[in-house]
Short mmCIF file of C-alpha atoms and ligand atoms in Angstrom, two decimals:
data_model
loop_
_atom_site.label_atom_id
_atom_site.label_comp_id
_atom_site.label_asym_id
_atom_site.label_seq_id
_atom_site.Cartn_x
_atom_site.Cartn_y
_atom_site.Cartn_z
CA UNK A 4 -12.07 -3.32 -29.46
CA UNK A 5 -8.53 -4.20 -30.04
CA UNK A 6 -8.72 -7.60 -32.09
CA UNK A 7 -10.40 -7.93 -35.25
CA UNK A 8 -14.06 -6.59 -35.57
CA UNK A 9 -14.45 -9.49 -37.95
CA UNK A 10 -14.21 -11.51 -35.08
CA UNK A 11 -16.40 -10.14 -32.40
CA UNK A 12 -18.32 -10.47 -35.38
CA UNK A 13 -18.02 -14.32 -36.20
CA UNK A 14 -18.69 -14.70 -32.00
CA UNK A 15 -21.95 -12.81 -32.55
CA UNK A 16 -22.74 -15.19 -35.34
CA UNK A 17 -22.23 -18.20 -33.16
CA UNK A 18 -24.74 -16.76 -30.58
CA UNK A 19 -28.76 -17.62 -30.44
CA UNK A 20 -30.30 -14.91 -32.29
CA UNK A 21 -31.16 -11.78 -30.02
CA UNK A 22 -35.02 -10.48 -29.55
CA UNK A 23 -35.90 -7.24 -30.45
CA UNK A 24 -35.48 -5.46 -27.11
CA UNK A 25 -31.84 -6.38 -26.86
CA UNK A 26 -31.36 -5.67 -30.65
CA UNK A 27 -33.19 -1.90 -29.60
CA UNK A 28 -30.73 -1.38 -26.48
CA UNK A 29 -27.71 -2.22 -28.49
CA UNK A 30 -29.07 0.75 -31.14
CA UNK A 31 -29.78 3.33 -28.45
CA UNK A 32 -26.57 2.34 -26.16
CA UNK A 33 -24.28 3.53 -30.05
CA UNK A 34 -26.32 6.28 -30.96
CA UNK A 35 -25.90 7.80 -27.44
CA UNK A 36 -22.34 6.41 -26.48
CA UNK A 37 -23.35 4.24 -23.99
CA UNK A 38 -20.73 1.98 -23.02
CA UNK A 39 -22.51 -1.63 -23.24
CA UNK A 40 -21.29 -4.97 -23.16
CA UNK A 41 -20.66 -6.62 -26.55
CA UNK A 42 -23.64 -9.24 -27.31
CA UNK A 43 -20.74 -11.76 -26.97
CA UNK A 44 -20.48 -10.58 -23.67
CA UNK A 45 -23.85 -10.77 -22.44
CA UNK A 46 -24.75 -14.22 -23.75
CA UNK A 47 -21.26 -14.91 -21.65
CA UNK A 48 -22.58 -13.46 -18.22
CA UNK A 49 -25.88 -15.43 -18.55
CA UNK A 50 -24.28 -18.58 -19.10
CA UNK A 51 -21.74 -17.93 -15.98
CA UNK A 52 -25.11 -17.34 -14.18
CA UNK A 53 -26.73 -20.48 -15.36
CA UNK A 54 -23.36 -22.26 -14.72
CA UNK A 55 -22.36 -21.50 -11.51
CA UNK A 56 -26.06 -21.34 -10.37
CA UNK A 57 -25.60 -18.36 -8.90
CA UNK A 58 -28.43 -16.94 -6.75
CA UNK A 59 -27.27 -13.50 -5.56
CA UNK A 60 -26.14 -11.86 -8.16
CA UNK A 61 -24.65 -8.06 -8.10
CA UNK A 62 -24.10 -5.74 -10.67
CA UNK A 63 -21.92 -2.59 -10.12
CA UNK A 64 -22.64 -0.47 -13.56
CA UNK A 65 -26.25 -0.70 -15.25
CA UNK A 66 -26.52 2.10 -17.50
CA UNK A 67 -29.58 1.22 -19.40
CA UNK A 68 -29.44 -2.39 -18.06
CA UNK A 69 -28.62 -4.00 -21.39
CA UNK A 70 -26.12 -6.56 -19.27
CA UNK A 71 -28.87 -6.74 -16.85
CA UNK A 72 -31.12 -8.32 -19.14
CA UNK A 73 -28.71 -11.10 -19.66
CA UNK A 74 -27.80 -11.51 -15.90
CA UNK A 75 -32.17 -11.40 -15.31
CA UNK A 76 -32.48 -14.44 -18.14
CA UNK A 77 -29.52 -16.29 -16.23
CA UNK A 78 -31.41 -15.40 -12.43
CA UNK A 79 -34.93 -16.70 -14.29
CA UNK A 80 -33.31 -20.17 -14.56
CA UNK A 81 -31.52 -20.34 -11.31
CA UNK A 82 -34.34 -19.04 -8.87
CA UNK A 83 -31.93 -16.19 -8.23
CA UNK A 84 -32.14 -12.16 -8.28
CA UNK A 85 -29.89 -9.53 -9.23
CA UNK A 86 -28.92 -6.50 -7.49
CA UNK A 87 -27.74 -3.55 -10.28
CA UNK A 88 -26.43 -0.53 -8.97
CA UNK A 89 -25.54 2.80 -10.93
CA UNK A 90 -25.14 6.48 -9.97
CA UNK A 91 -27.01 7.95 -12.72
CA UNK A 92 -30.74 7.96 -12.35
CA UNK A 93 -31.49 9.16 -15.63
CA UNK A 94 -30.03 5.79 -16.91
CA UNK A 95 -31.42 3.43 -13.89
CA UNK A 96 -34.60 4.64 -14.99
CA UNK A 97 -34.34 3.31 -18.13
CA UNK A 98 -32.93 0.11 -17.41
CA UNK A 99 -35.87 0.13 -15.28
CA UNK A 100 -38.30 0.62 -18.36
CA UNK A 101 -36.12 -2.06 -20.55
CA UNK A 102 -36.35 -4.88 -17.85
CA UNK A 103 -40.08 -4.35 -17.76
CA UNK A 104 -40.60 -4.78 -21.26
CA UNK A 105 -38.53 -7.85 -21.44
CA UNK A 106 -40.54 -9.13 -18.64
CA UNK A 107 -37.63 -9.61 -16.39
CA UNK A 108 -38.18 -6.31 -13.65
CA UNK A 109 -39.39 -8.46 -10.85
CA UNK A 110 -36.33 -10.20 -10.66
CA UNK A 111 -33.83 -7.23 -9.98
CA UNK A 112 -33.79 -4.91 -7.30
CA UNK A 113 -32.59 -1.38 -8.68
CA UNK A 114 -30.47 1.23 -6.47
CA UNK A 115 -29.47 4.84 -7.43
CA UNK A 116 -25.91 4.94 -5.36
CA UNK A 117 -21.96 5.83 -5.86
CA UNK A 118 -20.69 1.73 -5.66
CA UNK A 119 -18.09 3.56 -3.46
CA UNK A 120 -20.77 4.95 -0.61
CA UNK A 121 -22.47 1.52 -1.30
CA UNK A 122 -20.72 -1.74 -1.76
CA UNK A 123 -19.16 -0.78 2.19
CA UNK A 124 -23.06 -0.99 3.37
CA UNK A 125 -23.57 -4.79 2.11
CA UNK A 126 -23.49 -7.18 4.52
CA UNK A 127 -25.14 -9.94 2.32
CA UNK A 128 -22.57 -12.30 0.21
CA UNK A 129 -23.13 -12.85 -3.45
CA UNK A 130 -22.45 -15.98 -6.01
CA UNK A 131 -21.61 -13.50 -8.65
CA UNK A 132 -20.32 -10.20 -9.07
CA UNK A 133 -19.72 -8.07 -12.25
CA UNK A 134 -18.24 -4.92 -12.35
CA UNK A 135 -18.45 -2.85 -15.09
CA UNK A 136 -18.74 1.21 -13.32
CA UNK A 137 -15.94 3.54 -13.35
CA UNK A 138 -12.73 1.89 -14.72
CA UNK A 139 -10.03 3.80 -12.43
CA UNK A 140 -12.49 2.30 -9.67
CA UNK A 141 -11.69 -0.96 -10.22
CA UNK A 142 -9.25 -1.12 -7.48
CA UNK A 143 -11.49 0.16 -5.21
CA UNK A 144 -13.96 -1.90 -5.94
CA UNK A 145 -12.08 -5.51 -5.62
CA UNK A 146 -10.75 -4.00 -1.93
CA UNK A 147 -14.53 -3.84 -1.29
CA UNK A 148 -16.27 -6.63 -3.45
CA UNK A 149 -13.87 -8.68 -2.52
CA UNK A 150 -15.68 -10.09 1.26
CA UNK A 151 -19.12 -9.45 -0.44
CA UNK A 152 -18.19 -12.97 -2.54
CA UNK A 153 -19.29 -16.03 -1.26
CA UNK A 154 -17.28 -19.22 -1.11
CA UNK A 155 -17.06 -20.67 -4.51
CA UNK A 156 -18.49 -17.66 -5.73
CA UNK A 157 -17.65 -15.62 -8.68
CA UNK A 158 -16.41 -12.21 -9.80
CA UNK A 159 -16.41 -11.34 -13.62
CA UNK A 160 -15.30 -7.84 -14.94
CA UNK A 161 -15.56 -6.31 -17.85
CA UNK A 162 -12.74 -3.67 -20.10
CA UNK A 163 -9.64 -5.52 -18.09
CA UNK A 164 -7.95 -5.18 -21.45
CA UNK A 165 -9.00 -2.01 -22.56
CA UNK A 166 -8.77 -1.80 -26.33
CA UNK A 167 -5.39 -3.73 -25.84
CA UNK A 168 -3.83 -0.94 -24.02
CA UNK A 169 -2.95 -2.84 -20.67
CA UNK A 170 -0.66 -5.07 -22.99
CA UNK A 171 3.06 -3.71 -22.14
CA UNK A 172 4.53 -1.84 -25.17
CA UNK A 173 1.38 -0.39 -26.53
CA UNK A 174 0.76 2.77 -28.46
CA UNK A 175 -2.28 4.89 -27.20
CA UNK A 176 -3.03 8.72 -26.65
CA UNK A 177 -1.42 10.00 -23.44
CA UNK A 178 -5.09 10.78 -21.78
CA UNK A 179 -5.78 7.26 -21.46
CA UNK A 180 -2.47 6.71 -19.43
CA UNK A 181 -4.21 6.80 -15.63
CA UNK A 182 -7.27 4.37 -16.93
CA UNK A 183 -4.59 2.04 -18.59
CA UNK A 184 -2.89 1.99 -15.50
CA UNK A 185 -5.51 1.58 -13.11
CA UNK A 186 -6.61 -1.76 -14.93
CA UNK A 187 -3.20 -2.91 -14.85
CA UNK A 188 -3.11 -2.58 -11.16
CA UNK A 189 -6.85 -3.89 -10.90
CA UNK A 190 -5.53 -6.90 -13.07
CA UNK A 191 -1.89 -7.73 -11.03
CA UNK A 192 -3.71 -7.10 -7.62
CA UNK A 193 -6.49 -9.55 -8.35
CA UNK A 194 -4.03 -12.18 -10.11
CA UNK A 195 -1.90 -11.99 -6.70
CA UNK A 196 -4.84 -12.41 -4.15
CA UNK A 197 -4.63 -15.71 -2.71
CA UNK A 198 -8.24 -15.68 -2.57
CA UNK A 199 -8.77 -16.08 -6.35
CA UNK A 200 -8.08 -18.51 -9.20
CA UNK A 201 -8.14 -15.97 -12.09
CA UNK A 202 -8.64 -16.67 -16.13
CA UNK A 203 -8.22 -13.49 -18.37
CA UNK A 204 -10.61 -13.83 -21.49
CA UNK A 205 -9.48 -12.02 -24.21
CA UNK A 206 -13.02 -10.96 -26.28
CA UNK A 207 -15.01 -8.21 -25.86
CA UNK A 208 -12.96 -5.35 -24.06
CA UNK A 209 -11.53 -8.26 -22.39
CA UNK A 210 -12.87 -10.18 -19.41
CA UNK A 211 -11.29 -11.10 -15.48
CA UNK A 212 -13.07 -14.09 -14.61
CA UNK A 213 -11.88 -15.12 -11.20
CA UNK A 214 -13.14 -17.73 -8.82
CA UNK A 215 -13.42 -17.57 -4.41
CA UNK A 216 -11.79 -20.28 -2.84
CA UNK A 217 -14.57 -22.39 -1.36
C1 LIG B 319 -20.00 0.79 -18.85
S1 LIG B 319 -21.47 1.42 -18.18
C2 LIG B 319 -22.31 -0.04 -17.68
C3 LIG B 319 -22.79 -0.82 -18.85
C4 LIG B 319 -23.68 -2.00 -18.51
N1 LIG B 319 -23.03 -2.88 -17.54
C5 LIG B 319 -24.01 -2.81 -19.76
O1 LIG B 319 -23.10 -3.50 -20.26
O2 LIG B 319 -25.14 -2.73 -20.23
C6 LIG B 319 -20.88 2.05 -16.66
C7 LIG B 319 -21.95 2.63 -15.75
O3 LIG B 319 -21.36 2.74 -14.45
C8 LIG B 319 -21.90 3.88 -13.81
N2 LIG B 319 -20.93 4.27 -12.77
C9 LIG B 319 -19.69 4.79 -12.92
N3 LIG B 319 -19.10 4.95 -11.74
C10 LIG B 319 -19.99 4.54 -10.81
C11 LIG B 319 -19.97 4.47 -9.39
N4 LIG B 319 -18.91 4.84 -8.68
N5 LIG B 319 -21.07 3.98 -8.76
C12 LIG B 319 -22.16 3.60 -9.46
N6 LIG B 319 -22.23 3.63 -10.80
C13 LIG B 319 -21.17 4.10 -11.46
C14 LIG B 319 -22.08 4.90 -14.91
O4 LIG B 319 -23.10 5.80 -14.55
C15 LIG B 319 -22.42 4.04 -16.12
O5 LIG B 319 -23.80 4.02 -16.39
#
């Protein structure tokens, strides 16, 4: 996170309170690493859900599906489903697991597959896409998400600022110079593409929120 924690923290304290299950992901995902959304974050995807009444939702990136809960809650309200996607199986079984216990599982569709061998498959369009997968993908993916949006239609994606590092001038360990620059290129390709209006949200890792021309 690269602004204060005490404010990710004051954002958390602005948001309903969480149930258990989410609370329980959030303490698996950092005692195993797993890269999840900040709570923030989540309560931020349902709401674009709700807002934009999205119906066809797609998620490239579930790990254990702790975003997926959020985008399920926003899909219960709209009538809508989600499609997550992630590589690892040992993971999409999990998510499977959590979006049973939060009752949610019949609204999502799960599928074990590289986003790279997949997204070129999809024929179907989608009101909202997030991407949170491999960051030095991100590229890739926008080439491919990009016709799988519909009109009006949505694309939100999380790390675009990555700890801060994407800011020009910035002071980070050489290792992270390809994934630094692959989200600058993700972030000046999308902000060029006539398709888009783009908004850069700076919470969380930092958020693209772009919307298709209708
Ligand atoms: C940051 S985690 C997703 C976190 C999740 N969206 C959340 O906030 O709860 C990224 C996930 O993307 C998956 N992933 C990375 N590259 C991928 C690819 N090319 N295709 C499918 N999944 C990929 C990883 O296995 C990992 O579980």
């Amino acid at each position: 996170m690269f602004y204060p924690f005490e404010l990710e923290r004051y954002l958390e304290e602005l948001l309903p309170a969480r149930e258990g299950l989410l609370q329980e992901m959030e303490g698996v995902a950092l005692e195993e690493t797993i890269p999840v959304v900040t709570p923030a974050v989540g309560h931020f995807l349902e709401l674009m859900v709700k807002m934009t009444d999205a119906k066809r939702i797609l998620e490239i990136g579930t790990a254990i599906g702790y975003s997926t809960v959020y985008l399920a809650r926003g899909a219960a309200e709209t009538g809508g489903r989600v499609y997550t996607l992630d590589m690892n199986r040992g993971r999409l079984n999990r998510a499977e697991e959590y979006l049973k216990k939060a009752g949610l599982a019949h609204l999502v569709d799960f599928s074990c597959e590289n986003a790279l061998h997949c997204l070129p498959k999809l024929t179907e369009t989608y009101d909202l896409i997030f991407v949170d997968a491999a960051k030095g993908e991100y590229l890739d993916y926008l080439d491919l998400i990009t016709p799988l949006i519909s009109p009006g239609g949505v694309l939100v994606a999380d790390n675009v600022l990555f700890r801060g590092w994407v800011v020009p001038g910035s002071v980070f360990d050489q290792k992270y110079d390809r994934m630094v620059g692959c989200m600058r290129d993700f972030l000046q390709n999308l902000a060029c593409l006539p398709e888009f209006e783009v908004s850069v949200l700076p919470f969380g890792d930092g958020i693209a929120l772009a919307r298709k021309n209708k």
